[in-house]
Short mmCIF file of C-alpha atoms and ligand atoms in Angstrom, two decimals:
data_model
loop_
_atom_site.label_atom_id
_atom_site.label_comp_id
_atom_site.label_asym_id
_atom_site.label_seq_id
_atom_site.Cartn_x
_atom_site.Cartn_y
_atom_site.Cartn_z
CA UNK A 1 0.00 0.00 0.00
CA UNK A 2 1.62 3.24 -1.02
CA UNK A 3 2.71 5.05 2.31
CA UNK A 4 0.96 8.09 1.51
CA UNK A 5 -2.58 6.26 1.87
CA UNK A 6 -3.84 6.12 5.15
CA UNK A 7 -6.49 2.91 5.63
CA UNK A 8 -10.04 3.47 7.00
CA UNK A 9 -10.40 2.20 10.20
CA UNK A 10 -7.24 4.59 11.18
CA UNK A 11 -7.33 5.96 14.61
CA UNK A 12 -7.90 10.38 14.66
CA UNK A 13 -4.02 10.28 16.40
CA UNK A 14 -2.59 8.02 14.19
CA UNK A 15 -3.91 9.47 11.01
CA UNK A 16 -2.60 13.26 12.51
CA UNK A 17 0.55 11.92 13.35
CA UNK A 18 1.19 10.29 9.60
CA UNK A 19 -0.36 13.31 8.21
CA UNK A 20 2.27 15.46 10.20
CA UNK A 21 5.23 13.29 9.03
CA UNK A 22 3.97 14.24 5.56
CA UNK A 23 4.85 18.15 6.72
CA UNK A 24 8.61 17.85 8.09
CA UNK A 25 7.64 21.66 8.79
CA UNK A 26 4.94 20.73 11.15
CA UNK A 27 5.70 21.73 14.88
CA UNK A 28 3.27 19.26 16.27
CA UNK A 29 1.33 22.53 17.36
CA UNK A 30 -1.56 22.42 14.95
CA UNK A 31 -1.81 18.56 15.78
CA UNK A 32 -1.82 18.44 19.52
CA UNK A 33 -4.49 21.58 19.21
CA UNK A 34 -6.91 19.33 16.73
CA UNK A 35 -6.15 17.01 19.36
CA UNK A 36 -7.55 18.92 21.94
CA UNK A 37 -10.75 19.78 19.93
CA UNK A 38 -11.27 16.02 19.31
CA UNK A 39 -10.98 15.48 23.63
CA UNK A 40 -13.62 18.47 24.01
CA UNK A 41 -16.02 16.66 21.17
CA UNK A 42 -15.47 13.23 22.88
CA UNK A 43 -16.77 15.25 26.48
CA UNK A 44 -19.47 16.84 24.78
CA UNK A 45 -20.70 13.43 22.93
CA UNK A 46 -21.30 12.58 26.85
CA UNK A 47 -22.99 15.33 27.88
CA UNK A 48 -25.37 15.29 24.63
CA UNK A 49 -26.22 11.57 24.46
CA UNK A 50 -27.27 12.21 28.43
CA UNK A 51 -28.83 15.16 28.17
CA UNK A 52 -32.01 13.60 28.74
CA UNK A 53 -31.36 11.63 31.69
CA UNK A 54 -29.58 15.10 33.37
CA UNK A 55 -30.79 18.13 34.34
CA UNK A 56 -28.85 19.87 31.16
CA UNK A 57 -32.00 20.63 28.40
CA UNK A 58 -33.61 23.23 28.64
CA UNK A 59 -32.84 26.88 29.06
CA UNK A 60 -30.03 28.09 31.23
CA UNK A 61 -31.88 31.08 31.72
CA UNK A 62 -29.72 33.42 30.36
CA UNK A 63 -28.68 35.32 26.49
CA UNK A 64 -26.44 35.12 24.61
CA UNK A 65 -24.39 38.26 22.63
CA UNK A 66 -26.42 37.53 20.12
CA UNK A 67 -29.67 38.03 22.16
CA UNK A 68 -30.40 34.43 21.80
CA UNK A 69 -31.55 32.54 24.97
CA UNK A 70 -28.82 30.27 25.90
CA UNK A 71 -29.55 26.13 26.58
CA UNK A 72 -28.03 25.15 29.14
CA UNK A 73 -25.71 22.97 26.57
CA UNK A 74 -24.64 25.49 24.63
CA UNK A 75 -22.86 26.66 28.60
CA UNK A 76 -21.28 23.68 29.07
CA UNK A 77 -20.18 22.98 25.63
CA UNK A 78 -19.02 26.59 25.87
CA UNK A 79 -17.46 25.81 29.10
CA UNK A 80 -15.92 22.33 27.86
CA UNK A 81 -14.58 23.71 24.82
CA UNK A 82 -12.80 26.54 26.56
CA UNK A 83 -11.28 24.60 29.04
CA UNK A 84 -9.92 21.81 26.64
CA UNK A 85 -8.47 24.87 24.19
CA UNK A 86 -6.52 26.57 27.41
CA UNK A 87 -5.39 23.19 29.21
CA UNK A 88 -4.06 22.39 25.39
CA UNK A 89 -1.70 25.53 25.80
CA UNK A 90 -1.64 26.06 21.92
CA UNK A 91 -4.34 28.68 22.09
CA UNK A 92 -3.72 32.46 22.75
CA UNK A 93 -7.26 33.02 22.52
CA UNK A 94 -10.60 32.45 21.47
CA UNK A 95 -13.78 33.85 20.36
CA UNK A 96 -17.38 32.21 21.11
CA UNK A 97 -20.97 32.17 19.93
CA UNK A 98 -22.05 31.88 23.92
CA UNK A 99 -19.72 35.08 25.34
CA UNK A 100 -19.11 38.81 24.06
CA UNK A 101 -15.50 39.67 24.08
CA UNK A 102 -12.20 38.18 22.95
CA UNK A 103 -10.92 35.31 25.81
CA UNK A 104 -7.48 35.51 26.44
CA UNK A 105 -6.34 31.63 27.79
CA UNK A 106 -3.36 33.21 29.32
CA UNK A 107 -1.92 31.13 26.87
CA UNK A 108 0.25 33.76 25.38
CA UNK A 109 2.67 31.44 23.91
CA UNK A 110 0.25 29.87 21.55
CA UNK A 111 0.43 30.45 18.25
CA UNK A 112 -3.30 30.42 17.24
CA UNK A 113 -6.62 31.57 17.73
CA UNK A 114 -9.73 29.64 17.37
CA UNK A 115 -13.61 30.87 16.58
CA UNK A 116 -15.72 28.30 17.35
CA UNK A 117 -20.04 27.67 18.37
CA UNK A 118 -19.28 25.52 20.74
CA UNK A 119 -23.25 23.77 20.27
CA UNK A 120 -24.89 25.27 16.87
CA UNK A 121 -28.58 24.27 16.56
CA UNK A 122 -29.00 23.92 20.53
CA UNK A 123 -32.56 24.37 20.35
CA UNK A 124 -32.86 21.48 18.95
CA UNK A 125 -31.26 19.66 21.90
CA UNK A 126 -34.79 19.09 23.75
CA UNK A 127 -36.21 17.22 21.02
CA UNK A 128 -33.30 14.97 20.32
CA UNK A 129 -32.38 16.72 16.69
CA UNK A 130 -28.76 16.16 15.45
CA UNK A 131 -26.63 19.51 16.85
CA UNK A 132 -23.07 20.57 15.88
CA UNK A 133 -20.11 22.05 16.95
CA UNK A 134 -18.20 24.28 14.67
CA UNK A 135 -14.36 25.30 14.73
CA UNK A 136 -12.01 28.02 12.70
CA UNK A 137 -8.39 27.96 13.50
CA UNK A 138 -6.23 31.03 12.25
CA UNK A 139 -2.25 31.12 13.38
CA UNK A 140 -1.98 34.43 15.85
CA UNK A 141 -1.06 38.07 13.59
CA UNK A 142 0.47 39.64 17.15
CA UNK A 143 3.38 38.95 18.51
CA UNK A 144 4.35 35.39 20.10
CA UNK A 145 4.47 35.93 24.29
CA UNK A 146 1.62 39.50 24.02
CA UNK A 147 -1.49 38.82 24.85
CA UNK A 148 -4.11 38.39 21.68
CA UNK A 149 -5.58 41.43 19.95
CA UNK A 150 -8.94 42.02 17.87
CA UNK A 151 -6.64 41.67 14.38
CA UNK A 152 -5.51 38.32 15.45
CA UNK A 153 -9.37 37.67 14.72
CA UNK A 154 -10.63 39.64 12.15
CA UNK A 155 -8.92 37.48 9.58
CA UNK A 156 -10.74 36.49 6.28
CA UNK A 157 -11.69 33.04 6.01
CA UNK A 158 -8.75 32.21 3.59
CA UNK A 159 -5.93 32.63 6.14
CA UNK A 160 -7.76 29.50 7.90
CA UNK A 161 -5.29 26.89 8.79
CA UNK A 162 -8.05 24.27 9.61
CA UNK A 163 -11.95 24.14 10.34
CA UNK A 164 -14.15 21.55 10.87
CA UNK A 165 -17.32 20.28 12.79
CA UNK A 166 -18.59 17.91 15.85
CA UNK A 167 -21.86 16.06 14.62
CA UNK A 168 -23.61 14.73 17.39
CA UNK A 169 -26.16 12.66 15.59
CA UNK A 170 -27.02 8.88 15.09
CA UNK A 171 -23.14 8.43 15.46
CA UNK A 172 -21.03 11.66 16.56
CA UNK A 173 -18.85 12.74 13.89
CA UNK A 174 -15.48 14.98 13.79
CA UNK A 175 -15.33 16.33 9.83
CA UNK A 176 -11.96 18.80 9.64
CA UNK A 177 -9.69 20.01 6.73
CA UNK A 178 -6.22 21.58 7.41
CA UNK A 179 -6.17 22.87 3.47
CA UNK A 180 -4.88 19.12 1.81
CA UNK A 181 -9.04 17.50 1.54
CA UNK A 182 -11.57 16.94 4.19
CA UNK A 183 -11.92 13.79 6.24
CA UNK A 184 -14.40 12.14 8.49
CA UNK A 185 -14.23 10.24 11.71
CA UNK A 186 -16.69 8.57 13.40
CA UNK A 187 -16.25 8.06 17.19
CA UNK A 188 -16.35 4.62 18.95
CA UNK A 189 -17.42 5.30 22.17
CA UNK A 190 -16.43 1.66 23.79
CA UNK A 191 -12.76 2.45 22.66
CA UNK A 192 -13.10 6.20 23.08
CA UNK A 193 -11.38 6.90 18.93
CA UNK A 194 -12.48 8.76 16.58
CA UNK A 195 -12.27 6.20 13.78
CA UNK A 196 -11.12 7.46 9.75
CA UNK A 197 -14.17 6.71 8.08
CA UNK A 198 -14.46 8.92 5.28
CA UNK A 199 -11.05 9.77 3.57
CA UNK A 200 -10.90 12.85 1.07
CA UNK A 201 -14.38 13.71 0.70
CA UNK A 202 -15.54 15.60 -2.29
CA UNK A 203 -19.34 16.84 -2.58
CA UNK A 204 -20.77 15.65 -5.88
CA UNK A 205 -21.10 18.86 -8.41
CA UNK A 206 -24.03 18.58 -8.39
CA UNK A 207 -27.40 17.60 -6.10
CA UNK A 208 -31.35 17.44 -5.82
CA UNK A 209 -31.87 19.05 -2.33
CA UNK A 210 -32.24 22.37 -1.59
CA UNK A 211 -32.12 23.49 1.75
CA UNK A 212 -33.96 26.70 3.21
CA UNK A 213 -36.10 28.20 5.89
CA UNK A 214 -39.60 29.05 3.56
CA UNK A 215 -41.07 30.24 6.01
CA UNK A 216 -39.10 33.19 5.59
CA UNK A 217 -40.48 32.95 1.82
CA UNK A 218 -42.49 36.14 1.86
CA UNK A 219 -38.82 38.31 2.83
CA UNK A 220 -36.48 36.90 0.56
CA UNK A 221 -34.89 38.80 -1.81
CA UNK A 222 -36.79 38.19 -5.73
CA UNK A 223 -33.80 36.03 -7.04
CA UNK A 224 -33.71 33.85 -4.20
CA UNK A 225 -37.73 33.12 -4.70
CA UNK A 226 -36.79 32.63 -8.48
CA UNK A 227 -34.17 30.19 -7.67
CA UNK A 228 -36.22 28.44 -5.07
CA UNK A 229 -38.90 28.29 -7.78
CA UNK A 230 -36.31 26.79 -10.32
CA UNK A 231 -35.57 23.94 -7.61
CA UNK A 232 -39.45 22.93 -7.53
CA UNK A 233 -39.64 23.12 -11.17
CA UNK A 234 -36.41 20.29 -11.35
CA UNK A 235 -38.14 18.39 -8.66
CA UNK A 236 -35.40 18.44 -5.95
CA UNK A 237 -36.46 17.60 -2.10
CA UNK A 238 -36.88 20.04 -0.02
CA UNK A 239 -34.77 18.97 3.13
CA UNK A 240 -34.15 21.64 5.70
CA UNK A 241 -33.32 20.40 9.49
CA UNK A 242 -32.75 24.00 11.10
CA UNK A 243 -29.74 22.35 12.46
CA UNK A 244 -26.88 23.63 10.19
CA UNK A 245 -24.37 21.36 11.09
CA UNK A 246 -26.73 18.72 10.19
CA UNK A 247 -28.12 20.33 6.85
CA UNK A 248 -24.67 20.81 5.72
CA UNK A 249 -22.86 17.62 6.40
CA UNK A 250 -26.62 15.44 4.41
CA UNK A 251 -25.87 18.09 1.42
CA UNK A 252 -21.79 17.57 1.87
CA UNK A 253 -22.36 13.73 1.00
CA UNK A 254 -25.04 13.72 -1.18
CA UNK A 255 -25.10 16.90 -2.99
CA UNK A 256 -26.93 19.81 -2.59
CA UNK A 257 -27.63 23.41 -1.85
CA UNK A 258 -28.21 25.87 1.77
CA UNK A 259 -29.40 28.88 1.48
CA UNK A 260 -30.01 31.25 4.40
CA UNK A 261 -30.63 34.55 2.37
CA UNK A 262 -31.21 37.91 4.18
CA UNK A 263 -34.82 38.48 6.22
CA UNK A 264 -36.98 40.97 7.15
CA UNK A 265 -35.98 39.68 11.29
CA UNK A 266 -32.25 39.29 9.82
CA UNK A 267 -31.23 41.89 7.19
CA UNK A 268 -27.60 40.47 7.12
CA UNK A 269 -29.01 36.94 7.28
CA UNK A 270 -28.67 35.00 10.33
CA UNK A 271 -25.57 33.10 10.35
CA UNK A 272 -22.59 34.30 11.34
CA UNK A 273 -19.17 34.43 9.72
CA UNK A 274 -16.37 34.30 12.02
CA UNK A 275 -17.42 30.74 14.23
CA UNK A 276 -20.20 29.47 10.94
CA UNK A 277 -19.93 30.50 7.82
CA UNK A 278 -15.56 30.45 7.20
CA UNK A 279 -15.24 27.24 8.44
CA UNK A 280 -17.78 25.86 6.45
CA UNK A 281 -16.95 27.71 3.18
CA UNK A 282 -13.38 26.13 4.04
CA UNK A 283 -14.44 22.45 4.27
CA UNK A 284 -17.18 22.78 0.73
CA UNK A 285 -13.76 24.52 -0.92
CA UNK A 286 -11.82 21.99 0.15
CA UNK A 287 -14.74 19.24 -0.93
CA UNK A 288 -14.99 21.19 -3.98
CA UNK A 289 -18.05 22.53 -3.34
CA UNK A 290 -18.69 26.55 -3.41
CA UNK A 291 -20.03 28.96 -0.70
CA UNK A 292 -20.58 32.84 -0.91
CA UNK A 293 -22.74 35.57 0.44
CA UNK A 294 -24.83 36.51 -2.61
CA UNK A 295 -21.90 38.64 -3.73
CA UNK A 296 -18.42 37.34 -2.61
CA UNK A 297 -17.18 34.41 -1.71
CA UNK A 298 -17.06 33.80 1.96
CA UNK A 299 -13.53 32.94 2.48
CA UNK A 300 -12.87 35.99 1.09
CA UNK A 301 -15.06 39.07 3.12
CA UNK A 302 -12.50 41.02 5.54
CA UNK A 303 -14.36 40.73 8.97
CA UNK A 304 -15.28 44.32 11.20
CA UNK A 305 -17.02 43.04 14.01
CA UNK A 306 -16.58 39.36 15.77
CA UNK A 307 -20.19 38.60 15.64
CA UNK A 308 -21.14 39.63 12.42
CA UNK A 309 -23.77 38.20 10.11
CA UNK A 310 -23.85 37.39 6.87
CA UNK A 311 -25.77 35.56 3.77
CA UNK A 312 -24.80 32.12 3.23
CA UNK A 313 -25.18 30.27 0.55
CA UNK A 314 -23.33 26.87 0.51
CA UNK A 315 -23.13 23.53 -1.34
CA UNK A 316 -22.17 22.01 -4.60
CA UNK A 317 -20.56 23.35 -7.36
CA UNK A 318 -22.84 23.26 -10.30
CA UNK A 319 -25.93 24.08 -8.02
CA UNK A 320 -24.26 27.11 -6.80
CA UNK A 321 -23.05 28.66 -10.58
CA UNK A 322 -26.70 28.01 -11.56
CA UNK A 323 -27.96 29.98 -8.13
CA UNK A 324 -25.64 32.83 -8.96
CA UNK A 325 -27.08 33.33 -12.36
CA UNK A 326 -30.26 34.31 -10.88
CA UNK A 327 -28.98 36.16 -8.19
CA UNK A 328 -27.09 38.45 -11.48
CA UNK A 329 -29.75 38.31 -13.65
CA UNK A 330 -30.76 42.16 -13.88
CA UNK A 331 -34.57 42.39 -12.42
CA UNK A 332 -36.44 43.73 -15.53
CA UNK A 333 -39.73 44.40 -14.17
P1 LIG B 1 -34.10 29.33 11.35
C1 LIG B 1 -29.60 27.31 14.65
O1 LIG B 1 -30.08 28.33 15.52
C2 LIG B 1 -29.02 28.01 13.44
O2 LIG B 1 -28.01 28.87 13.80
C3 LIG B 1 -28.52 26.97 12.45
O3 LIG B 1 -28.07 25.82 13.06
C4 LIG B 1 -29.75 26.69 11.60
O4 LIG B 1 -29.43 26.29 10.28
C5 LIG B 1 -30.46 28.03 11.60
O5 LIG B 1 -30.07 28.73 12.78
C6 LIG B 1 -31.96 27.85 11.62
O6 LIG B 1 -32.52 29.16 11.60
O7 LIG B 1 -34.28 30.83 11.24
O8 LIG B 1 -34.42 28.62 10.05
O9 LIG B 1 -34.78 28.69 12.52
#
């Protein structure tokens, strides 16, 4: 077997560790902090799969920055995935969905930041619907030993050095790309792995679900109707969770489109770029898939707030060129 092919059935360390021998540049950094991630997913799993047999559903009573009412998961995912990053020492700081400001892990020393929702699609978690976690990792623009600063995170989503997402589902997944193709592991709880189970994933070019909210049909922008129209008229599915990990890793596999256009309740759209939309405009690049805003491609808008919102519109190739052609055709009324 050529060395260079790593087997399914490859443990998540083993398959870093190979993967870092292909990079005689690697510092072991980058690995031991995808490590970490993988120990916070493995913690979280628990706390998910229980949630019903805990006091942990529900509300914790409390908002979020974004004036969402926090679950009490989406805490102690927050809290989990906080305390794995700064334990990990490769971190220098982090921004999160669940808390305002930039947290410096004292870590001042590490060479990278990370944006991450620790729990996306947490309202979901009382009625036992697939959530996600979702990670960015940029290396730090400030000095090694200074504490972080706001430019070390308003990077575009092109100066990613990996991004991925926890699917806690039927079987908890950890999906990630470091920029050399996206791979899947599924986690085996009796050995406590995460298990190489899908190597190099590319989306197929092409799909027959489209993914939206249309119940938000009456504020979307005319193009976006038209489009939506055009999907009816080829017969595609309609197949929309409201869990975005979970509508995005169905339409990764098996080809497809998300859309979550601007609203009349979200005039920016709802999603946000820094810890949602880069990471997962990384991984369809990487799957050769396409993902933009209506205008730009994600990767490539220059971030001015941490929390910002944008359009996203995500998925496979040949679905996405055909989505853009209505959203330039000129609206000759
Ligand atoms: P809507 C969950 O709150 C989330 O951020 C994504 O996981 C999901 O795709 C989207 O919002 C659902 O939003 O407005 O359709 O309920």
């Amino acid at each position: 077997m050529d060395k260079h092919v790593i087997p399914i059935g490859t443990t998540l360390d083993r398959f870093i560790m190979r993967k870092e021998q292909q990079f005689p540049y690697a510092s072991g950094e980058l690995s031991q902090l995808l490590r970490d991630i993988a120990l916070a997913g493995k913690i979280i799993h628990r706390e998910v799969n229980r949630a019903g047999l805990i006091d942990i559903t529900g509300a914790y009573g409390s908002q979020n920055i974004q004036g969402e009412e926090q679950q009490k998961l989406d805490v102690v995912a927050d809290v989990r995935f906080v305390r794995a990053l700064k334990n990990g020492r490769e971190v220098c700081g982090i921004i999160s969905e669940e808390q305002e400001g930039v947290i410096d892990t004292e870590n001042h020393d590490g060479r990278y930041i990370v944006a991450i929702d620790p729990l996306d699609g947490s309202s979901n978690i009382d009625v036992n619907v697939s959530i996600g976690t979702i990670f960015s990792i940029y290396r730090r623009i400030s000095p090694v030993g200074s504490p972080p600063v706001m430019e070390d995170f308003l990077q575009p989503g092109h100066k990613q050095v990996a991004a991925g997402y926890v699917l806690y589902g039927s079987s908890t997944m950890l999906v990630y790309t470091t920029g050399y193709g996206v791979n899947g592991f599924t986690y085996e709880q009796t050995l406590g792995e995460f298990i190489l189970c899908d190597v190099d994933i590319h989306t197929p070019p092409v799909g027959k679900i489209y993914s939206t909210n249309e119940g938000n049909w009456n504020s979307f922008p005319p193009q976006i109707r038209e489009y939506i129209d055009f999907c009816k008229s080829q017969c595609y599915s309609s197949r929309y969770i409201g869990s975005l990990v979970a509508d995005f890793h169905r339409n990764l596999f098996k080809g497809g489109i998300y859309l979550y256009p601007p609203t009349q309740k979200a005039n920016n759209g709802k999603l946000r770029l820094m810890y949602e939309c880069n990471a997962l405009a990384f991984l369809v690049e990487q799957a050769g898939g396409k993902a933009t805003d209506g205008k730009q491609r994600i990767l490539d808008i220059q971030p001015t707030s941490l929390h910002q919102r944008c359009p996203l519109y995500i998925g496979s190739s040949q679905m996405m060129d055909k989505l853009d052609t209505f959203l330039q055709a000129t609206q000759v009324r």
